[in-house]
Amino acid sequence: MSSSLSAEDDDIFERLQQRKDPQVLEEQQEAVNERMRAIYQKAQTRLAEMIDQNSTLPCTISSVQILNAPHTRRSFLERIFNPLLSANQSRPYTLSEALREISARADKLGRFDLFQQPISVYLDESQVDGSTGLRNIDVFLAAREKSRPTGIFLWRNVFGGAETLNLNASLGTRTRSAYQAAFETPILSDPDFRLEVGGVASATQKSWASHEEVVRGGWSKLRWMSQSGHRHEVGYTGFWRQMTGLSENASPTVRADAGDSVKSSIFHNWVNDQRDNPLLPSRGYYAKAFNELAGWGPLKGDVSFWKSEIETQGAIPIPIPGIKGDSGVSFTTGFRAGLLYPLGLDSSPRPQLSRVNDRFLLGGPTDVRGFRLCGLGPREGPDALGGDVYAAGSANLLFPLPRVGADKPVRIQAFLNGGRLLPLRTSQKATPTSSGEARDAMVSTLSELHNGLPSVAAGVGIVYAHPVARFELNFSLPLVLRKGEEGRKGLQLGIGINFL
């Protein structure tokens, strides 16, 4: 049996074989996407209406199950989710209360950084409780654990309770070697309350002061976050420091501080960060206060001092006429200050104010731009000696690159910054040798901060906020340079997390 195709049939096959116009395909796809969006929006609206209509409906949470968490300790999870069960509550939930509490517990689990995001939550309504007449809800959380050993140096969830072991080793030219180990664990299954213990052994070339510093020691600290979002950290540090490898032209002050030193101290660190982006803020504020007490009473050690630092930063967006939403233009200001006050001068047979490796250093691409690294403050020959009192501030104007857009983490920067770093001296410009003279010296040195202009520099540059660190390439020009300090005219590259 045979058949033949007519001309009409040939036309049909030709039309089927023809490629559709790309514009037609795009319109069809857009229509499909629009329909899907409408269906999704309708479903979301319906779900919201159902929850709203039944928000006061009494219910109980009868069980909570965490799926795909084989390496996480059961007791650790129970401490988080047992308070959620209705058996541990004094009264039934309303539906809205149950949803709110489930969401809060899922968010808390996510903050341990154990699971890949997002953590999905499913609810299943079981049979009505015959004795109470309440609806029972079973909660399921679908989570997928992150890899436990990450590369060689980071091991998550060591004992199944969100513990972390971090091992670091680095070799380089300035930091000749650095080995560090830190173990961190949450306390009472709380991601905002953690204990950390660690140790370090490092050797760093201090080219600005003609020596190498070898540090060995350890620390322990507690970290927590208050209900208002303030971060606190208290701890103890014990370090054996060695100033060694002095260059031939090292200054007399550096030579006098060479050798061994033991620092035993306790500290407290407080941070309130309300910025929208810590590396490239356009709005919000940041405040930090650090206090350290060394060598006092039972702390021992051969250095004794009180050390305090404060730091603030503020950022505001600048609206541009004709541009809707965030223009990407912002103005930021920053301020830092610190003091190092000696203790135990009266009881020491050889009074010493402070050592080179305990003093503040100022100047460089991440704090006072336009000056060499550690270029501000007292100097002796080729060496920067550091200071006991300092203050520094900056003003920065940032705006997007043309044709790049405000949503990209790249900005052009114009800045003006300056600062002063001073040694502790009495009103007669002498080194204090007693507690009484030290108090007089502190008042005199603080007064000296505003005596005359600070060292000031201005410039322009490019800022790139990478998720890991901030990069700045600036052209700087020193405007005010105090006697003995070292400015830097030209290009300067800065890489770090915390910039002035």
CSV table of C-alpha atoms in Angstrom, one decimal, residues 18-435:
chain,number,residue,atom,x,y,z
A,18,GLN,CA,10.8,26.7,10.3
A,19,ARG,CA,12.5,28.2,13.4
A,20,LYS,CA,10.4,30.6,15.3
A,21,ASP,CA,11.2,34.2,15.6
A,22,PRO,CA,13.3,34.8,18.7
A,23,GLN,CA,11.1,37.7,19.6
A,24,VAL,CA,8.1,35.4,19.6
A,25,LEU,CA,9.8,32.9,21.7
A,26,GLU,CA,10.8,35.6,24.2
A,27,GLU,CA,7.2,36.8,24.4
A,28,GLN,CA,5.9,33.3,25.0
A,29,GLN,CA,8.5,32.7,27.7
A,30,GLU,CA,7.6,36.0,29.4
A,31,ALA,CA,3.9,35.1,29.3
A,32,VAL,CA,4.7,31.7,30.9
A,33,ASN,CA,6.9,33.5,33.6
A,34,GLU,CA,4.1,36.0,34.2
A,35,ARG,CA,1.6,33.2,34.7
A,36,MET,CA,3.9,31.4,37.1
A,37,ARG,CA,4.4,34.6,39.1
A,38,ALA,CA,0.7,35.1,39.3
A,39,ILE,CA,0.1,31.6,40.5
A,40,TYR,CA,2.9,31.9,43.1
A,41,GLN,CA,1.6,35.2,44.3
A,42,LYS,CA,-2.0,33.9,44.5
A,43,ALA,CA,-0.7,30.9,46.5
A,44,GLN,CA,1.3,33.1,48.9
A,45,THR,CA,-1.7,35.4,49.3
A,46,ARG,CA,-4.0,32.5,50.1
A,47,LEU,CA,-1.5,31.1,52.6
A,48,ALA,CA,-1.2,34.4,54.3
A,49,GLU,CA,-5.0,34.7,54.5
A,50,MET,CA,-5.3,31.2,56.0
A,51,ILE,CA,-2.7,32.0,58.6
A,52,ASP,CA,-4.4,35.3,59.4
A,53,GLN,CA,-7.8,33.7,59.6
A,54,ASN,CA,-6.6,31.0,62.0
A,55,SER,CA,-3.9,33.0,63.8
A,56,THR,CA,-5.6,32.6,67.2
A,57,LEU,CA,-6.4,28.9,66.7
A,58,PRO,CA,-5.0,27.0,69.7
A,59,CYS,CA,-2.6,24.2,68.9
A,60,THR,CA,0.3,22.2,70.3
A,61,ILE,CA,3.7,21.2,68.9
A,62,SER,CA,4.0,17.5,69.6
A,63,SER,CA,7.3,16.7,67.9
A,64,VAL,CA,10.3,18.2,66.2
A,65,GLN,CA,12.5,16.2,63.8
A,66,ILE,CA,15.8,17.4,62.3
A,67,LEU,CA,16.5,15.6,59.0
A,68,ASN,CA,20.0,14.9,57.5
A,69,ALA,CA,22.1,15.8,60.6
A,70,PRO,CA,23.9,12.5,61.4
A,71,HIS,CA,27.0,14.2,62.9
A,72,THR,CA,25.2,16.6,65.2
A,73,ARG,CA,24.9,15.5,68.8
A,74,ARG,CA,21.3,14.7,69.9
A,75,SER,CA,21.7,16.4,73.2
A,76,PHE,CA,22.9,19.6,71.5
A,77,LEU,CA,19.8,19.7,69.3
A,78,GLU,CA,17.5,18.9,72.2
A,79,ARG,CA,18.8,21.9,74.2
A,80,ILE,CA,17.7,24.1,71.2
A,81,PHE,CA,14.3,22.5,70.4
A,82,ASN,CA,13.0,20.9,73.6
A,83,PRO,CA,11.7,24.3,74.9
A,84,LEU,CA,9.6,24.4,71.7
A,85,LEU,CA,7.5,21.3,72.6
A,86,SER,CA,4.1,22.0,74.1
A,87,ALA,CA,4.8,19.4,76.8
A,88,ASN,CA,7.3,21.9,78.1
A,89,GLN,CA,5.0,24.9,77.9
A,90,SER,CA,2.5,26.1,80.5
A,91,ARG,CA,-0.3,26.8,78.0
A,92,PRO,CA,-1.1,26.0,74.3
A,93,TYR,CA,0.3,28.1,71.5
A,94,THR,CA,-1.8,30.1,69.1
A,95,LEU,CA,-1.0,29.3,65.5
A,96,SER,CA,0.8,32.6,65.0
A,97,GLU,CA,2.9,32.1,68.2
A,98,ALA,CA,3.8,28.6,67.1
A,99,LEU,CA,5.0,29.8,63.6
A,100,ARG,CA,7.0,32.6,65.2
A,101,GLU,CA,8.7,30.3,67.7
A,102,ILE,CA,9.5,27.7,65.0
A,103,SER,CA,11.0,30.3,62.8
A,104,ALA,CA,13.2,31.7,65.7
A,105,ARG,CA,14.5,28.2,66.5
A,106,ALA,CA,15.3,27.5,62.9
A,107,ASP,CA,17.2,30.8,62.7
A,108,LYS,CA,19.1,30.0,65.8
A,109,LEU,CA,20.2,26.6,64.3
A,110,GLY,CA,21.3,28.4,61.2
A,111,ARG,CA,23.6,30.8,63.1
A,112,PHE,CA,25.9,27.9,64.2
A,113,ASP,CA,27.2,27.7,60.6
A,114,LEU,CA,26.8,23.9,60.6
A,115,PHE,CA,24.3,23.6,57.8
A,116,GLN,CA,23.9,24.8,54.3
A,117,GLN,CA,21.4,27.6,53.8
A,118,PRO,CA,18.4,27.7,53.7
A,119,ILE,CA,17.1,25.3,56.4
A,120,SER,CA,13.6,24.3,55.2
A,121,VAL,CA,10.8,24.0,57.7
A,122,TYR,CA,7.8,21.7,57.1
A,123,LEU,CA,4.6,21.4,59.2
A,124,ASP,CA,2.3,18.4,59.4
A,125,GLU,CA,-1.0,18.4,61.2
A,126,SER,CA,-1.5,15.2,63.1
A,127,GLN,CA,-4.7,14.0,64.7
A,128,VAL,CA,-6.7,16.2,67.1
A,129,ASP,CA,-5.8,15.4,70.7
A,130,GLY,CA,-8.9,13.6,72.1
A,131,SER,CA,-8.3,14.8,75.7
A,132,THR,CA,-7.7,18.5,75.0
A,133,GLY,CA,-9.4,18.9,71.6
A,134,LEU,CA,-6.3,20.8,70.3
A,135,ARG,CA,-4.7,20.3,66.9
A,136,ASN,CA,-1.2,18.7,67.1
A,137,ILE,CA,1.6,20.0,64.8
A,138,ASP,CA,4.7,18.0,63.9
A,139,VAL,CA,7.7,20.0,62.8
A,140,PHE,CA,10.3,18.8,60.3
A,141,LEU,CA,13.5,20.8,59.6
A,142,ALA,CA,15.3,19.6,56.4
A,143,ALA,CA,19.0,20.6,56.8
A,144,ARG,CA,22.2,19.5,55.1
A,145,GLU,CA,25.4,19.5,57.1
A,146,LYS,CA,28.4,21.3,55.8
A,147,SER,CA,31.6,19.4,55.2
A,148,ARG,CA,33.2,18.8,58.6
A,149,PRO,CA,37.0,19.1,57.7
A,150,THR,CA,37.3,22.1,55.4
A,151,GLY,CA,40.5,21.8,53.5
A,152,ILE,CA,43.3,21.1,56.1
A,153,PHE,CA,42.8,23.8,58.7
A,154,LEU,CA,39.1,24.0,59.7
A,155,TRP,CA,37.1,21.2,61.3
A,156,ARG,CA,33.5,21.9,62.0
A,157,ASN,CA,31.2,20.1,64.4
A,158,VAL,CA,34.2,18.3,66.1
A,159,PHE,CA,32.1,16.6,68.8
A,160,GLY,CA,28.7,17.1,67.3
A,161,GLY,CA,27.9,20.3,69.2
A,162,ALA,CA,28.9,23.0,66.7
A,163,GLU,CA,32.5,23.0,68.0
A,164,THR,CA,35.2,24.3,65.6
A,165,LEU,CA,38.9,23.6,65.4
A,166,ASN,CA,40.9,26.0,63.4
A,167,LEU,CA,44.6,25.5,62.6
A,168,ASN,CA,46.6,28.1,60.7
A,169,ALA,CA,50.2,28.2,59.5
A,170,SER,CA,51.8,30.8,57.3
A,171,LEU,CA,55.3,31.8,56.1
A,172,GLY,CA,56.4,35.0,54.5
A,173,THR,CA,58.9,37.8,54.3
A,174,ARG,CA,57.5,40.1,57.0
A,175,THR,CA,55.8,37.4,59.1
A,176,ARG,CA,58.6,34.8,58.9
A,177,SER,CA,56.4,32.1,60.5
A,178,ALA,CA,53.1,32.0,62.3
A,179,TYR,CA,51.4,28.9,63.7
A,180,GLN,CA,48.0,29.2,65.5
A,181,ALA,CA,45.4,26.8,66.8
A,182,ALA,CA,42.0,27.8,68.2
A,183,PHE,CA,39.2,25.7,69.5
A,184,GLU,CA,35.7,27.3,69.8
A,185,THR,CA,32.5,25.9,71.3
A,186,PRO,CA,29.0,27.3,72.0
A,187,ILE,CA,27.9,27.2,75.6
A,188,LEU,CA,24.4,25.8,76.4
A,189,SER,CA,23.7,25.4,72.6
A,190,ASP,CA,23.6,29.1,72.2
A,191,PRO,CA,25.2,30.5,69.0
A,192,ASP,CA,25.6,33.9,70.6
A,193,PHE,CA,27.5,32.6,73.7
A,194,ARG,CA,30.9,31.0,72.9
A,195,LEU,CA,34.1,29.9,74.5
A,196,GLU,CA,37.4,30.0,72.7
A,197,VAL,CA,40.9,28.8,73.7
A,198,GLY,CA,43.9,29.0,71.5
A,199,GLY,CA,47.7,29.3,71.2
A,200,VAL,CA,50.1,31.0,68.9
A,201,ALA,CA,53.8,30.9,68.0
A,202,SER,CA,55.0,33.5,65.5
A,203,ALA,CA,58.1,35.4,64.4
A,204,THR,CA,57.5,38.8,62.7
A,205,GLN,CA,60.1,41.2,61.2
A,206,LYS,CA,59.4,44.7,62.5
A,207,SER,CA,61.2,46.7,59.8
A,208,TRP,CA,60.0,50.0,61.2
A,209,ALA,CA,61.8,49.4,64.5
A,210,SER,CA,64.9,47.4,63.4
A,211,HIS,CA,64.1,44.1,65.2
A,212,GLU,CA,62.2,40.8,65.0
A,213,GLU,CA,59.6,39.9,67.6
A,214,VAL,CA,59.0,36.2,68.5
A,215,VAL,CA,55.7,35.6,70.4
A,216,ARG,CA,54.6,32.4,72.1
A,217,GLY,CA,51.6,32.0,74.3
A,218,GLY,CA,47.8,31.5,74.5
A,219,TRP,CA,44.5,32.9,75.3
A,220,SER,CA,41.0,32.1,76.5
A,221,LYS,CA,37.9,34.2,76.0
A,222,LEU,CA,34.1,34.3,76.3
A,223,ARG,CA,32.1,36.0,73.6
A,224,TRP,CA,28.4,36.8,73.7
A,225,MET,CA,25.8,39.1,72.2
A,226,SER,CA,23.3,41.1,74.2
A,227,GLN,CA,19.6,41.3,73.3
A,228,SER,CA,20.2,44.7,71.8
A,229,GLY,CA,22.8,43.3,69.4
A,230,HIS,CA,26.0,44.5,71.3
A,231,ARG,CA,28.9,42.1,71.1
A,232,HIS,CA,31.1,41.5,74.2
A,233,GLU,CA,34.3,39.6,74.7
A,234,VAL,CA,36.2,39.0,77.9
A,235,GLY,CA,39.3,37.0,78.3
A,236,TYR,CA,42.9,36.3,79.5
A,237,THR,CA,46.1,36.4,77.5
A,238,GLY,CA,49.6,35.2,78.4
A,239,PHE,CA,52.5,35.8,76.0
A,240,TRP,CA,56.2,35.4,76.1
A,241,ARG,CA,57.7,38.0,73.8
A,242,GLN,CA,61.3,38.2,72.5
A,243,MET,CA,62.8,41.2,70.7
A,244,THR,CA,65.6,39.7,68.8
A,245,GLY,CA,67.4,39.9,65.5
A,246,LEU,CA,68.4,43.6,65.9
A,247,SER,CA,69.8,45.4,62.9
A,248,GLU,CA,73.2,47.1,63.0
A,249,ASN,CA,71.7,50.5,63.1
A,250,ALA,CA,69.0,49.8,65.7
A,251,SER,CA,68.3,52.8,68.0
A,252,PRO,CA,69.4,52.8,71.7
A,253,THR,CA,65.7,52.6,72.8
A,254,VAL,CA,65.1,49.5,70.7
A,255,ARG,CA,68.3,47.9,72.1
A,256,ALA,CA,67.3,48.7,75.6
A,257,ASP,CA,64.0,46.9,75.1
A,258,ALA,CA,65.6,43.9,73.4
A,259,GLY,CA,65.4,40.5,75.1
A,260,ASP,CA,62.5,38.6,76.9
A,261,SER,CA,59.3,40.0,78.3
A,262,VAL,CA,56.2,38.3,79.7
A,263,LYS,CA,52.8,39.9,79.4
A,264,SER,CA,49.9,38.5,81.5
A,265,SER,CA,46.6,40.4,81.0
A,266,ILE,CA,42.8,40.4,81.1
A,267,PHE,CA,40.7,42.3,78.6
A,268,HIS,CA,37.2,43.4,77.6
A,269,ASN,CA,36.1,44.3,74.1
A,270,TRP,CA,32.7,45.8,73.3
A,271,VAL,CA,31.3,46.4,69.8
A,272,ASN,CA,28.1,47.9,68.5
A,273,ASP,CA,27.9,47.6,64.7
A,274,GLN,CA,24.8,49.1,63.1
A,275,ARG,CA,26.3,49.6,59.6
A,276,ASP,CA,24.6,48.2,56.5
A,277,ASN,CA,27.9,46.8,55.3
A,278,PRO,CA,31.0,46.5,57.5
A,279,LEU,CA,33.5,46.8,54.6
A,280,LEU,CA,31.7,49.5,52.5
A,281,PRO,CA,29.0,51.2,54.7
A,282,SER,CA,26.6,53.7,53.2
A,283,ARG,CA,24.5,54.2,56.3
A,284,GLY,CA,24.6,53.4,60.0
A,285,TYR,CA,27.2,53.7,62.8
A,286,TYR,CA,29.9,51.6,64.5
A,287,ALA,CA,31.4,51.9,68.0
A,288,LYS,CA,34.1,49.9,69.8
A,289,ALA,CA,35.8,50.1,73.1
A,290,PHE,CA,38.8,48.0,74.2
A,291,ASN,CA,40.3,47.8,77.7
A,292,GLU,CA,43.3,45.7,78.8
A,293,LEU,CA,44.9,45.4,82.3
A,294,ALA,CA,48.3,43.8,82.4
A,295,GLY,CA,50.7,42.8,85.2
A,296,TRP,CA,48.5,44.1,88.1
A,297,GLY,CA,48.1,42.0,91.3
A,298,PRO,CA,48.0,38.3,90.6
A,299,LEU,CA,48.5,38.8,86.9
A,300,LYS,CA,52.3,39.0,87.4
A,301,GLY,CA,54.5,39.4,84.3
A,302,ASP,CA,57.2,42.0,83.9
A,303,VAL,CA,55.0,44.7,82.2
A,304,SER,CA,52.2,46.5,84.1
A,305,PHE,CA,49.8,48.9,82.4
A,306,TRP,CA,46.2,49.9,81.6
A,307,LYS,CA,45.5,50.2,77.9
A,308,SER,CA,42.3,51.7,76.4
A,309,GLU,CA,41.1,52.3,72.9
A,310,ILE,CA,37.9,53.7,71.4
A,311,GLU,CA,36.8,53.7,67.8
A,312,THR,CA,33.7,55.2,66.1
A,313,GLN,CA,32.5,55.4,62.5
A,314,GLY,CA,29.4,56.9,60.9
A,315,ALA,CA,28.0,56.7,57.4
A,316,ILE,CA,25.2,58.6,55.7
A,317,PRO,CA,23.9,58.2,52.1
A,318,ILE,CA,23.7,61.3,49.9
A,319,PRO,CA,20.6,61.5,47.7
A,320,ILE,CA,21.2,62.7,44.1
A,321,PRO,CA,18.4,64.6,42.3
A,322,GLY,CA,17.0,62.6,39.5
A,323,ILE,CA,18.2,59.2,40.8
A,324,LYS,CA,15.6,57.0,42.5
A,325,GLY,CA,16.6,54.9,45.4
A,326,ASP,CA,20.1,54.6,46.7
A,327,SER,CA,22.5,56.7,44.6
A,328,GLY,CA,25.6,54.9,45.9
A,329,VAL,CA,27.1,58.2,47.1
A,330,SER,CA,27.9,58.3,50.8
A,331,PHE,CA,29.8,60.2,53.3
A,332,THR,CA,31.7,58.5,56.2
A,333,THR,CA,33.7,59.7,59.1
A,334,GLY,CA,35.9,57.8,61.5
A,335,PHE,CA,37.7,58.5,64.8
A,336,ARG,CA,40.1,56.5,66.9
A,337,ALA,CA,41.9,57.3,70.2
A,338,GLY,CA,43.9,55.4,72.8
A,339,LEU,CA,46.0,55.7,75.9
A,340,LEU,CA,48.6,53.5,77.6
A,341,TYR,CA,49.0,54.3,81.3
A,342,PRO,CA,51.8,52.7,83.3
A,343,LEU,CA,51.1,51.0,86.7
A,344,GLY,CA,53.4,50.0,89.5
A,345,LEU,CA,56.0,52.7,89.0
A,346,ASP,CA,56.4,53.3,92.8
A,347,SER,CA,56.9,49.6,93.6
A,348,SER,CA,59.4,48.9,90.8
A,349,PRO,CA,63.1,49.2,91.5
A,350,ARG,CA,63.7,50.1,87.8
A,351,PRO,CA,60.6,52.1,86.7
A,352,GLN,CA,59.7,51.6,83.1
A,353,LEU,CA,56.9,53.4,81.4
A,354,SER,CA,56.1,51.1,78.4
A,355,ARG,CA,58.0,48.9,76.0
A,356,VAL,CA,58.2,49.3,72.2
A,357,ASN,CA,56.1,46.2,71.6
A,358,ASP,CA,53.2,47.5,73.8
A,359,ARG,CA,52.9,51.0,72.4
A,360,PHE,CA,50.5,52.3,69.8
A,361,LEU,CA,51.6,52.7,66.2
A,362,LEU,CA,50.0,55.1,63.7
A,363,GLY,CA,50.3,55.8,60.0
A,364,GLY,CA,49.9,53.6,56.9
A,365,PRO,CA,47.4,52.7,54.2
A,366,THR,CA,44.7,51.3,56.6
A,367,ASP,CA,44.6,54.1,59.2
A,368,VAL,CA,46.2,57.5,58.5
A,369,ARG,CA,46.7,57.3,54.7
A,370,GLY,CA,49.3,59.5,53.1
A,371,PHE,CA,52.0,58.5,55.7
A,372,ARG,CA,54.5,55.6,55.7
A,373,LEU,CA,53.8,52.5,57.8
A,374,CYS,CA,54.2,53.6,61.4
A,375,GLY,CA,55.3,57.0,60.1
A,376,LEU,CA,53.6,59.1,62.8
A,377,GLY,CA,54.8,59.7,66.3
A,378,PRO,CA,58.2,59.5,68.1
A,379,ARG,CA,61.2,58.4,66.2
A,380,GLU,CA,64.9,57.7,67.1
A,381,GLY,CA,67.2,57.3,64.1
A,382,PRO,CA,65.6,54.9,61.7
A,383,ASP,CA,63.1,53.5,64.2
A,384,ALA,CA,59.5,54.2,65.0
A,385,LEU,CA,59.2,54.0,68.8
A,386,GLY,CA,55.4,54.1,69.1
A,387,GLY,CA,53.5,56.3,71.5
A,388,ASP,CA,51.4,56.2,74.7
A,389,VAL,CA,48.6,58.5,73.6
A,390,TYR,CA,47.0,59.0,70.1
A,391,ALA,CA,44.1,60.4,68.3
A,392,ALA,CA,43.2,60.1,64.6
A,393,GLY,CA,40.2,61.0,62.4
A,394,SER,CA,39.1,60.9,58.8
A,395,ALA,CA,36.4,62.1,56.4
A,396,ASN,CA,35.6,60.1,53.2
A,397,LEU,CA,33.3,60.8,50.3
A,398,LEU,CA,32.5,57.7,48.2
A,399,PHE,CA,30.6,57.5,44.9
A,400,PRO,CA,30.1,54.8,42.2
A,401,LEU,CA,32.3,54.5,39.1
A,402,PRO,CA,30.6,55.8,36.0
A,403,ARG,CA,28.8,53.0,34.1
A,404,VAL,CA,29.4,50.5,36.9
A,405,GLY,CA,26.4,51.2,39.1
A,406,ALA,CA,25.7,51.6,42.8
A,407,ASP,CA,25.0,47.9,43.3
A,408,LYS,CA,28.6,46.9,42.6
A,409,PRO,CA,31.1,47.0,45.6
A,410,VAL,CA,33.5,49.4,43.9
A,411,ARG,CA,33.7,53.1,44.7
A,412,ILE,CA,35.8,56.2,44.0
A,413,GLN,CA,37.0,57.7,47.2
A,414,ALA,CA,38.1,61.2,48.2
A,415,PHE,CA,39.5,61.5,51.7
A,416,LEU,CA,41.0,63.8,54.3
A,417,ASN,CA,42.6,62.3,57.4
A,418,GLY,CA,45.1,63.1,60.1
A,419,GLY,CA,46.4,62.2,63.5
A,420,ARG,CA,48.9,62.6,66.3
A,421,LEU,CA,50.8,60.0,68.4
A,422,LEU,CA,52.7,61.1,71.5
A,423,PRO,CA,54.9,59.7,74.2
A,424,LEU,CA,54.0,60.1,77.9
A,425,ARG,CA,55.8,63.2,79.1
A,426,THR,CA,55.4,65.6,82.1
A,427,SER,CA,54.7,69.3,81.7
A,428,GLN,CA,58.5,69.7,81.9
A,429,LYS,CA,58.9,67.3,78.9
A,430,ALA,CA,60.5,64.7,81.3
A,431,THR,CA,59.8,61.0,81.5
A,432,PRO,CA,57.8,60.2,84.7
A,433,THR,CA,59.4,58.0,87.3
A,434,SER,CA,56.6,57.7,89.9
A,435,SER,CA,52.8,57.3,90.0
